[in-house]
Amino acid sequence: MGSSLLFRENSKGETPLHIAAREGRIDAVKYLIDCAKAEGNDLESGVKWVTVMLGKTNKVADTALHMAIRSVSKNRSVVVKMLTEENPESSNSANNAEETPLYLAAERNHCDIVSEIVTTCPPSAYGGPQGRTVLHAAVIRCCEVCVKAICRWKQELTTKVDKNGWTPLHYAARFGYGAMVKELLDVDQSVAYLRIADNDEKNTALHIAASGGYEGIMTLLLTRCPDIWEMTNGKGQNILHIAIENEEQNVVKFILGKPWHTNLINQPDEEGNTPLHLFAASNNSLMLDLNTLKQNSDFNAFNKNNLTPLDITKDSDQYTRGRISSILRAHSLIDYIDGTHPCPSKFIQDERGAGSAQINPDYQIWNTQDQALMTLLNATLSQTALSHVIGYSASRNAWLALERRYSASTKFNILQLKSSLHNISKGKDSIDLYIQKIKQARDSLASVSILIEDDDILLYVLNGLPQEYNAFKTSIRKRYENITLEEVYAMLKIEEQTIEFVL
């Protein structure tokens, strides 16, 4: 076969070797390599034709090695070995998506190929999209075998950051991958002290674990790096700030059970807010009482707005109602919401008390005033408070809804419902029953005017899946912004059947 045929391209810029590699055709790959060798060297450059052929790229800059790694053929690994042994330099080529062959292999959990490339091609390029490295890909895929092989090959990748400033450890903490955290710390414990580089918040892995409610990962980080609890992020927040801000009940209790927690309770962030300020501002959505905290807590510490935690506590439960009451009294409208000026009958009654078709003028006056009051309420309420009165047409009913929402019993109930949603896991349940439980918990919260966005529900669904679904979770997180709960449910059903078949 002449060189012109070896390099003939189809409409996608693919050569015969691209196609043979993609299809896993060992015989065809071997034949094409033998033909290229027989052609000898390019007369102009002196480079071997086989080297030129293996380095040839298609219209998206994929080499035959890229195609082989993506192949679904059972011969994939054999073809990759043939290509890398023939030309180790081909592993250094990145395509238009910035994917190197090594990155592609790790992203697809092809542990044997990762091992082959790092062994056969020692100087291999390791980059991927968004500045991520092959180690980022292996950690995000939660592949222990790949992570071990990559760290033995190039240990310094543990400290490399992507374009978002995240190290592999940051991702391991974000997704709750305890095994990945352990592997990375075994290689280099110092990475636990690195903050997210290109981010205003500049969180450490411990901050990230606290925000996600991952006590196990926090324990692992604190065991390996006992002084890491002292670190603050870019906003001056410690891990107790983060846990309270994210309403992570169990993490807050975990921190308060540590002997060093007393150093965190009174520590101000850049706005002067201590964790107590954040707790006081949370409407007690966490099941903690300020009075139950340790005696050395400073309830009189001022933030930059000259407010103490006690000032905020007094405001938080009654702020919405008090603010509105003042406005209504100023407009002489308080009687409408406290029940002293009830709605008159809509129709005029005759002498016998029977209704008529004639509208009551008093009702018209009252209704006009009440609707003006509803307009005032809607203009005055915050977005959060406004969500609790949607659907009410009368000011009295809207007011009662606010009172119910801000009552102590309702707040406790909301906490219980949130905790229930957070703790749902698939376990041995079917996907149908698992999703049903999550939807029921969401509906229960909606009944007390707490609306959970679809994106958040999706996170709860993923976090509650067992380890055998790790590959599925990773693939969903990559397209997180473009997927609905219904689509995830359908894919979970397929994944469930696949796992049952394998097991």
PDB file of C-alpha atoms in Angstrom, residues 138-139 142-144 147 168-169 172-173 176-186:
ATOM      1  CA  ALA A 138      -8.938  10.052  37.966  1.00  0.00           C
ATOM      2  CA  VAL A 139     -10.102  11.598  41.248  1.00  0.00           C
ATOM      3  CA  CYS A 142     -13.119   7.998  41.851  1.00  0.00           C
ATOM      4  CA  CYS A 143     -10.711   5.439  40.375  1.00  0.00           C
ATOM      5  CA  GLU A 144      -8.362   4.238  43.097  1.00  0.00           C
ATOM      6  CA  VAL A 147      -4.879   7.461  41.184  1.00  0.00           C
ATOM      7  CA  PRO A 168      -7.489  17.034  42.966  1.00  0.00           C
ATOM      8  CA  LEU A 169      -7.988  17.029  46.762  1.00  0.00           C
ATOM      9  CA  ALA A 172     -12.292  14.665  46.327  1.00  0.00           C
ATOM     10  CA  ALA A 173     -13.646  16.680  49.262  1.00  0.00           C
ATOM     11  CA  GLY A 176     -17.295  13.160  49.317  1.00  0.00           C
ATOM     12  CA  TYR A 177     -14.773  10.622  48.005  1.00  0.00           C
ATOM     13  CA  GLY A 178     -13.069   9.463  51.206  1.00  0.00           C
ATOM     14  CA  ALA A 179     -10.908   6.863  49.448  1.00  0.00           C
ATOM     15  CA  MET A 180      -9.555   9.537  47.096  1.00  0.00           C
ATOM     16  CA  VAL A 181      -8.782  11.870  50.005  1.00  0.00           C
ATOM     17  CA  LYS A 182      -6.826   9.088  51.713  1.00  0.00           C
ATOM     18  CA  GLU A 183      -4.837   8.252  48.579  1.00  0.00           C
ATOM     19  CA  LEU A 184      -3.869  11.882  47.989  1.00  0.00           C
ATOM     20  CA  LEU A 185      -2.875  12.454  51.617  1.00  0.00           C
ATOM     21  CA  ASP A 186      -0.787   9.272  51.533  1.00  0.00           C
TER      22      ASP A 186
END
